[in-house]
Short mmCIF file of N, CA and C and ligand atoms in Angstrom, two decimals:
data_model
loop_
_atom_site.label_atom_id
_atom_site.label_comp_id
_atom_site.label_asym_id
_atom_site.label_seq_id
_atom_site.Cartn_x
_atom_site.Cartn_y
_atom_site.Cartn_z
N UNK L 1 37.64 -46.71 124.20
CA UNK L 1 37.68 -46.11 122.45
C UNK L 1 36.83 -45.16 122.94
N UNK L 2 37.33 -44.35 121.82
CA UNK L 2 36.66 -43.07 122.47
C UNK L 2 35.58 -42.79 121.00
N UNK L 3 34.30 -42.27 121.06
CA UNK L 3 33.77 -42.29 119.62
C UNK L 3 32.42 -40.78 120.35
N UNK L 4 33.62 -39.91 120.01
CA UNK L 4 33.34 -38.23 120.61
C UNK L 4 31.88 -38.12 119.73
N UNK L 5 31.14 -36.74 120.37
CA UNK L 5 29.98 -36.47 119.85
C UNK L 5 29.73 -35.11 120.03
N UNK L 6 31.62 -34.59 120.91
CA UNK L 6 31.26 -33.12 121.43
C UNK L 6 31.66 -32.21 119.99
N UNK L 7 31.66 -30.91 120.26
CA UNK L 7 32.20 -30.02 119.20
C UNK L 7 33.62 -29.89 119.63
N UNK L 8 33.56 -29.94 121.03
CA UNK L 8 35.37 -29.63 121.65
C UNK L 8 35.82 -30.45 121.26
N UNK L 9 36.06 -31.99 120.92
CA UNK L 9 36.60 -32.26 120.34
C UNK L 9 37.38 -32.13 118.69
N UNK L 10 36.47 -31.29 118.17
CA UNK L 10 37.46 -30.83 116.66
C UNK L 10 38.54 -30.29 117.36
N UNK L 11 39.42 -29.58 116.16
CA UNK L 11 40.68 -28.77 116.28
C UNK L 11 39.91 -27.36 116.01
N UNK L 12 40.63 -26.58 117.03
CA UNK L 12 39.78 -25.06 117.26
C UNK L 12 39.76 -24.81 116.04
N UNK L 13 40.18 -24.88 114.86
CA UNK L 13 40.33 -23.88 113.78
C UNK L 13 38.80 -24.61 113.43
N UNK L 14 38.50 -25.91 113.42
CA UNK L 14 37.28 -26.98 112.50
C UNK L 14 36.03 -26.32 113.98
N UNK L 15 36.04 -25.73 115.27
CA UNK L 15 34.80 -25.78 115.97
C UNK L 15 34.13 -24.79 115.59
N UNK L 16 34.94 -23.58 115.29
CA UNK L 16 33.63 -22.20 114.63
C UNK L 16 33.11 -22.44 113.82
N UNK L 17 33.39 -23.13 112.52
CA UNK L 17 33.13 -23.17 111.45
C UNK L 17 31.96 -24.77 110.97
N UNK L 18 31.68 -25.51 112.24
CA UNK L 18 30.90 -26.47 112.87
C UNK L 18 29.71 -25.43 113.32
N UNK L 19 30.11 -24.71 114.67
CA UNK L 19 29.19 -23.54 115.02
C UNK L 19 28.48 -23.14 114.24
N UNK L 20 29.38 -22.16 113.25
CA UNK L 20 28.41 -21.28 111.96
C UNK L 20 27.44 -22.53 110.86
N UNK L 21 27.92 -23.54 110.44
CA UNK L 21 26.96 -24.49 110.23
C UNK L 21 25.89 -24.83 111.03
N UNK L 22 25.88 -25.26 112.37
CA UNK L 22 24.59 -25.52 112.67
C UNK L 22 23.86 -24.30 112.68
N UNK L 23 24.42 -23.24 112.79
CA UNK L 23 23.43 -21.66 113.08
C UNK L 23 22.81 -21.73 111.61
N UNK L 24 23.31 -21.94 110.56
CA UNK L 24 23.02 -21.66 109.11
C UNK L 24 21.88 -22.72 109.20
N UNK L 25 22.30 -23.79 109.26
CA UNK L 25 21.13 -25.14 109.15
C UNK L 25 19.59 -24.23 110.25
N UNK L 26 20.20 -24.18 111.77
CA UNK L 26 18.91 -23.95 111.80
C UNK L 26 17.84 -22.11 111.87
N UNK L 27 18.91 -21.46 110.88
CA UNK L 27 18.34 -20.55 110.38
C UNK L 27 17.07 -21.26 109.06
N UNK L 28 17.58 -22.19 108.84
CA UNK L 28 16.81 -22.73 107.41
C UNK L 28 15.81 -23.86 107.77
N UNK L 29 15.49 -23.85 109.18
CA UNK L 29 14.85 -24.77 109.62
C UNK L 29 15.06 -26.19 109.98
N UNK L 30 16.37 -26.63 110.15
CA UNK L 30 16.48 -27.89 110.28
C UNK L 30 17.67 -27.63 111.28
N UNK L 31 17.65 -28.38 111.96
CA UNK L 31 18.28 -28.73 113.33
C UNK L 31 19.55 -30.04 112.83
N UNK L 32 20.42 -29.93 113.76
CA UNK L 32 21.08 -30.89 113.39
C UNK L 32 21.50 -31.58 114.30
N UNK L 33 21.70 -33.19 114.23
CA UNK L 33 22.26 -34.03 115.10
C UNK L 33 23.66 -34.19 115.24
N UNK L 34 24.76 -34.32 115.93
CA UNK L 34 26.49 -34.32 115.35
C UNK L 34 26.30 -35.37 116.05
N UNK L 35 26.42 -36.89 115.28
CA UNK L 35 26.99 -38.23 115.70
C UNK L 35 28.49 -38.61 115.65
N UNK L 36 29.47 -37.91 115.55
CA UNK L 36 30.08 -38.28 115.98
C UNK L 36 31.50 -36.97 115.41
N UNK L 37 32.76 -37.29 116.24
CA UNK L 37 33.41 -35.92 115.77
C UNK L 37 34.44 -36.44 116.19
N UNK L 38 35.19 -36.87 116.96
CA UNK L 38 36.70 -37.48 117.18
C UNK L 38 36.12 -38.66 117.49
N UNK L 39 36.97 -39.66 116.60
CA UNK L 39 37.37 -41.05 117.06
C UNK L 39 38.56 -41.74 117.08
N UNK L 40 38.79 -42.66 118.11
CA UNK L 40 40.42 -42.61 117.50
C UNK L 40 40.48 -44.10 117.06
N UNK L 41 41.58 -44.89 116.93
CA UNK L 41 41.86 -45.52 116.10
C UNK L 41 41.46 -46.96 116.47
N UNK L 42 41.26 -46.94 117.41
CA UNK L 42 40.55 -48.70 118.19
C UNK L 42 38.75 -48.30 117.16
N UNK L 43 37.97 -46.85 117.54
CA UNK L 43 36.68 -47.64 117.15
C UNK L 43 36.10 -47.50 115.81
N UNK L 44 37.39 -46.80 115.23
CA UNK L 44 37.28 -46.98 113.66
C UNK L 44 37.50 -48.02 113.34
N UNK L 45 38.56 -48.82 113.97
CA UNK L 45 38.75 -50.30 113.38
C UNK L 45 37.65 -51.10 113.27
N UNK L 46 36.88 -50.70 114.54
CA UNK L 46 35.40 -51.18 114.75
C UNK L 46 34.51 -51.18 113.76
N UNK L 47 34.81 -49.73 113.50
CA UNK L 47 33.20 -49.31 111.93
C UNK L 47 33.65 -50.32 111.17
N UNK L 48 34.86 -50.05 110.62
CA UNK L 48 35.13 -50.84 109.65
C UNK L 48 35.25 -52.28 109.40
N UNK L 49 35.14 -53.21 110.70
CA UNK L 49 34.95 -54.24 110.56
C UNK L 49 33.39 -54.52 110.53
N UNK L 50 32.57 -53.42 110.90
CA UNK L 50 31.12 -54.00 110.84
C UNK L 50 30.47 -53.85 108.95
N UNK L 51 29.82 -55.40 109.08
CA UNK L 51 29.64 -55.20 107.29
C UNK L 51 30.45 -56.29 107.02
N UNK L 52 32.01 -56.55 107.49
CA UNK L 52 32.56 -57.26 106.97
C UNK L 52 33.23 -58.57 108.11
N UNK L 53 33.39 -58.08 108.85
CA UNK L 53 33.52 -59.43 110.22
C UNK L 53 33.18 -59.11 111.21
N UNK L 54 31.95 -58.59 111.10
CA UNK L 54 31.03 -57.91 112.57
C UNK L 54 29.68 -58.04 111.21
N UNK L 55 28.43 -57.79 112.36
CA UNK L 55 27.54 -58.12 111.65
C UNK L 55 26.91 -56.21 111.47
N UNK L 56 25.94 -56.59 110.17
CA UNK L 56 25.71 -54.64 109.81
C UNK L 56 26.25 -54.15 108.26
N UNK L 57 25.96 -53.12 108.26
CA UNK L 57 26.16 -52.86 107.19
C UNK L 57 27.26 -52.41 106.57
N UNK L 58 27.93 -52.24 105.91
CA UNK L 58 29.56 -51.40 105.66
C UNK L 58 29.25 -50.12 105.95
N UNK L 59 29.55 -48.83 107.05
CA UNK L 59 29.35 -47.63 107.00
C UNK L 59 31.05 -47.23 106.35
N UNK L 60 31.87 -47.65 106.35
CA UNK L 60 33.13 -46.54 106.00
C UNK L 60 34.19 -47.20 105.37
N UNK L 61 35.10 -46.87 104.72
CA UNK L 61 35.86 -47.56 103.73
C UNK L 61 37.16 -47.22 104.62
N UNK L 62 37.62 -46.55 105.92
CA UNK L 62 38.58 -46.63 105.95
C UNK L 62 38.97 -47.14 107.83
N UNK L 63 40.23 -47.87 107.45
CA UNK L 63 40.35 -48.32 108.57
C UNK L 63 41.10 -47.29 109.85
N UNK L 64 41.43 -48.08 111.36
CA UNK L 64 42.18 -47.21 112.23
C UNK L 64 43.24 -46.11 111.55
N UNK L 65 43.48 -45.09 111.79
CA UNK L 65 44.48 -44.02 111.14
C UNK L 65 44.06 -43.43 109.78
N UNK L 66 43.00 -44.22 109.13
CA UNK L 66 42.76 -43.74 107.75
C UNK L 66 41.60 -42.72 107.98
N UNK L 67 40.88 -42.17 108.77
CA UNK L 67 39.61 -41.74 108.51
C UNK L 67 40.11 -39.79 109.15
N UNK L 68 39.23 -38.88 108.23
CA UNK L 68 40.12 -37.27 109.12
C UNK L 68 39.76 -37.27 110.53
N UNK L 69 38.14 -38.35 111.01
CA UNK L 69 38.07 -38.21 112.15
C UNK L 69 39.32 -38.07 113.35
N UNK L 70 40.28 -38.90 112.85
CA UNK L 70 41.01 -39.84 114.22
C UNK L 70 42.12 -38.02 114.23
N UNK L 71 41.58 -37.38 113.14
CA UNK L 71 42.53 -36.13 113.64
C UNK L 71 41.77 -34.90 113.85
N UNK L 72 41.11 -34.95 114.23
CA UNK L 72 39.65 -34.26 114.76
C UNK L 72 39.37 -32.86 113.44
N UNK L 73 39.21 -33.29 112.73
CA UNK L 73 39.02 -32.18 112.00
C UNK L 73 37.97 -32.54 110.99
N UNK L 74 36.96 -33.67 111.23
CA UNK L 74 35.63 -34.15 110.41
C UNK L 74 34.63 -34.47 111.51
N UNK L 75 33.39 -34.31 111.38
CA UNK L 75 32.46 -34.44 111.91
C UNK L 75 31.07 -35.37 111.35
N UNK L 76 30.34 -36.22 111.94
CA UNK L 76 29.25 -36.41 111.02
C UNK L 76 27.72 -35.96 111.75
N UNK L 77 26.79 -35.70 110.62
CA UNK L 77 25.95 -35.15 111.57
C UNK L 77 24.88 -36.33 110.87
N UNK L 78 23.33 -35.81 111.74
CA UNK L 78 21.70 -36.22 110.43
C UNK L 78 20.72 -34.51 110.84
N UNK L 79 20.48 -34.55 109.47
CA UNK L 79 19.01 -33.67 109.81
C UNK L 79 18.21 -34.23 110.71
N UNK L 80 17.59 -33.12 111.93
CA UNK L 80 16.42 -33.41 112.69
C UNK L 80 15.56 -32.41 112.06
N UNK L 81 14.19 -33.61 111.69
CA UNK L 81 13.00 -32.31 111.54
C UNK L 81 11.57 -32.56 112.13
N UNK L 82 10.88 -31.91 113.14
CA UNK L 82 9.91 -32.04 113.95
C UNK L 82 10.73 -32.94 114.34
N UNK L 83 12.30 -33.04 115.52
CA UNK L 83 12.46 -34.05 116.48
C UNK L 83 12.31 -34.99 115.95
N UNK L 84 12.10 -35.74 114.48
CA UNK L 84 12.68 -37.16 114.51
C UNK L 84 13.94 -36.65 113.18
N UNK L 85 14.75 -37.62 113.13
CA UNK L 85 16.15 -38.11 112.64
C UNK L 85 15.88 -38.47 111.11
N UNK L 86 16.12 -37.14 109.76
CA UNK L 86 15.85 -37.62 108.63
C UNK L 86 16.86 -38.30 107.84
N UNK L 87 17.04 -39.99 107.69
CA UNK L 87 18.08 -39.91 107.10
C UNK L 87 18.15 -40.05 105.02
N UNK L 88 17.01 -40.16 104.91
CA UNK L 88 16.60 -40.73 103.42
C UNK L 88 15.94 -39.68 102.53
N UNK L 89 16.32 -38.16 103.12
CA UNK L 89 15.80 -37.34 102.53
C UNK L 89 17.02 -36.52 101.52
N UNK L 90 16.83 -36.73 100.69
CA UNK L 90 17.62 -35.98 99.68
C UNK L 90 17.79 -34.91 99.54
N UNK L 91 16.64 -34.31 99.05
CA UNK L 91 16.51 -32.86 99.20
C UNK L 91 17.34 -32.25 100.12
N UNK L 92 16.85 -32.65 101.50
CA UNK L 92 17.70 -32.17 103.16
C UNK L 92 19.36 -32.31 103.24
N UNK L 93 18.93 -33.77 102.83
CA UNK L 93 21.03 -33.92 102.60
C UNK L 93 21.72 -32.23 101.53
N UNK L 94 21.27 -32.23 100.37
CA UNK L 94 21.66 -31.49 99.57
C UNK L 94 21.26 -30.39 100.27
N UNK L 95 20.54 -29.71 100.89
CA UNK L 95 20.06 -28.18 101.24
C UNK L 95 21.59 -28.49 102.31
N UNK L 96 21.56 -29.17 102.88
CA UNK L 96 22.72 -28.74 104.24
C UNK L 96 24.07 -29.29 103.56
N UNK L 97 23.86 -30.05 103.18
CA UNK L 97 25.71 -29.86 102.04
C UNK L 97 26.34 -28.46 101.37
N UNK L 98 24.94 -28.25 100.93
CA UNK L 98 25.31 -26.39 100.47
C UNK L 98 26.07 -25.63 101.83
N UNK L 99 24.92 -26.02 102.81
CA UNK L 99 25.05 -24.44 103.93
C UNK L 99 26.56 -25.41 104.43
N UNK L 100 27.05 -26.48 104.46
CA UNK L 100 28.13 -26.88 104.56
C UNK L 100 28.95 -26.27 104.20
N UNK L 101 29.41 -26.37 102.59
CA UNK L 101 30.09 -25.96 101.86
C UNK L 101 30.19 -24.36 102.19
N UNK L 102 29.02 -23.28 102.20
CA UNK L 102 29.16 -21.94 102.11
C UNK L 102 29.74 -21.95 103.38
N UNK L 103 29.90 -22.12 104.27
CA UNK L 103 30.79 -22.25 105.64
C UNK L 103 32.13 -22.84 105.50
N UNK L 104 32.36 -22.84 104.43
CA UNK L 104 33.73 -23.49 104.46
C UNK L 104 34.32 -24.63 104.28
N UNK L 105 32.96 -25.74 104.51
CA UNK L 105 33.64 -27.30 105.12
C UNK L 105 33.48 -28.27 103.48
N UNK L 106 34.26 -28.98 103.58
CA UNK L 106 33.85 -29.97 101.90
C UNK L 106 33.04 -31.05 102.88
N UNK L 107 31.93 -30.80 102.11
CA UNK L 107 30.83 -32.20 102.69
C UNK L 107 30.96 -33.44 101.44
N UNK L 108 31.28 -34.47 102.19
CA UNK L 108 31.61 -35.59 101.63
C UNK L 108 30.52 -36.26 100.89
N UNK L 109 29.51 -35.60 100.52
CA UNK L 109 28.37 -36.16 99.49
C UNK L 109 29.05 -35.92 98.44
N UNK L 110 29.59 -35.32 98.04
CA UNK L 110 29.98 -34.62 96.56
C UNK L 110 31.00 -35.81 96.29
N UNK L 111 31.49 -36.76 97.54
CA UNK L 111 33.01 -37.38 97.11
C UNK L 111 32.31 -38.29 95.89
N UNK L 112 32.68 -38.95 95.42
CA UNK L 112 32.87 -39.41 93.80
C UNK L 112 32.52 -41.46 94.37
N UNK L 113 33.92 -41.23 94.87
CA UNK L 113 34.10 -42.80 95.64
C UNK L 113 33.40 -42.84 96.87
N UNK L 114 32.93 -43.69 97.19
CA UNK L 114 31.93 -43.99 98.21
C UNK L 114 31.60 -42.47 98.95
N UNK L 115 30.76 -41.84 98.68
CA UNK L 115 30.17 -40.90 99.09
C UNK L 115 29.10 -40.79 100.24
N UNK L 116 29.87 -39.91 100.97
CA UNK L 116 29.36 -40.27 102.88
C UNK L 116 28.26 -38.89 102.71
N UNK L 117 26.47 -38.61 102.71
CA UNK L 117 26.42 -37.42 102.98
C UNK L 117 26.32 -36.97 104.19
N UNK L 118 26.76 -37.37 105.23
CA UNK L 118 26.57 -37.04 106.75
C UNK L 118 27.77 -37.03 107.44
N UNK L 119 29.30 -36.47 106.43
CA UNK L 119 30.06 -36.17 106.69
C UNK L 119 30.62 -35.06 106.23
N UNK L 120 30.87 -34.02 107.69
CA UNK L 120 32.11 -32.50 106.37
C UNK L 120 33.18 -32.68 107.45
N UNK L 121 33.88 -32.28 106.54
CA UNK L 121 35.20 -31.86 107.36
C UNK L 121 35.94 -30.59 106.55
N UNK L 122 36.65 -29.99 107.54
CA UNK L 122 38.00 -28.53 107.02
C UNK L 122 39.65 -29.76 106.93
N UNK L 123 40.25 -29.51 105.86
CA UNK L 123 41.07 -29.95 106.52
C UNK L 123 42.70 -29.49 106.19
N UNK L 124 42.00 -27.29 105.49
CA UNK L 124 43.22 -26.81 105.28
C UNK L 124 43.89 -27.19 104.53
N UNK L 125 43.56 -28.01 103.19
CA UNK L 125 44.49 -28.68 102.00
C UNK L 125 45.15 -29.74 102.56
N UNK L 126 45.25 -30.07 103.77
CA UNK L 126 46.15 -31.13 104.23
C UNK L 126 45.22 -32.24 103.62
N UNK L 127 46.40 -33.32 103.43
CA UNK L 127 46.20 -34.75 102.93
C UNK L 127 46.26 -35.82 104.35
N UNK L 128 45.21 -36.61 103.69
CA UNK L 128 45.21 -38.06 104.88
C UNK L 128 47.50 -38.65 105.47
N UNK L 129 47.41 -38.29 104.54
CA UNK L 129 49.14 -38.71 104.76
C UNK L 129 50.31 -37.36 105.44
N UNK L 130 49.55 -36.34 104.87
CA UNK L 130 49.80 -35.04 106.04
C UNK L 130 49.30 -35.35 107.49
N UNK L 131 48.62 -35.67 107.61
CA UNK L 131 47.82 -35.58 109.06
C UNK L 131 48.40 -36.94 109.96
N UNK L 132 48.56 -38.42 109.08
CA UNK L 132 49.53 -39.58 109.22
C UNK L 132 50.50 -39.21 109.71
N UNK L 133 51.52 -38.50 108.90
CA UNK L 133 52.89 -37.69 109.09
C UNK L 133 52.93 -36.96 110.18
N UNK L 134 51.41 -36.60 111.10
CA UNK L 134 51.84 -35.61 112.29
C UNK L 134 51.67 -34.32 111.99
N UNK L 135 51.54 -33.58 110.29
CA UNK L 135 50.77 -32.44 110.52
C UNK L 135 49.43 -32.57 110.88
N UNK L 136 49.02 -30.86 111.15
CA UNK L 136 47.86 -30.63 111.57
C UNK L 136 47.74 -28.79 111.60
N UNK L 137 46.70 -28.84 111.36
CA UNK L 137 46.21 -27.18 110.86
C UNK L 137 47.01 -26.21 111.56
N UNK L 138 47.27 -25.62 111.26
CA UNK L 138 48.22 -24.26 112.15
C UNK L 138 47.14 -23.33 112.78
N UNK L 139 47.45 -23.19 113.78
CA UNK L 139 46.58 -22.77 114.58
C UNK L 139 45.68 -21.33 114.60
ZN1 LIG W 1 32.45 -38.66 109.09
#
């Protein structure tokens, strides 16, 4: 099972957007910890099971193959302030969401169904169905 936190596991088109996002957050006084970039189908299925058939809270609505993480175009974050991850400060999430969007990323905090504040992605207009069919971002 692979659950990467490395920016180098993102698509080559997404890496610079992620780097820019980290830089801009830093300029605003917010450090960002990347908690996940690429996830394989196996680990996604394990996450999907959490809160359903295994202990814990439900953390995703996506089964293996249904998450943009499997296509190297999404990453999850948590803001770090004074050395501590801050999960529950809406103002900080709104700030980094805004910064991410200004860097050309899509912020899942805006999603109407199952918003995910930690999640950012760049799909270049491709849908999940496109990725599942083997399409990918142009180089
Ligand atoms: Zn995510």
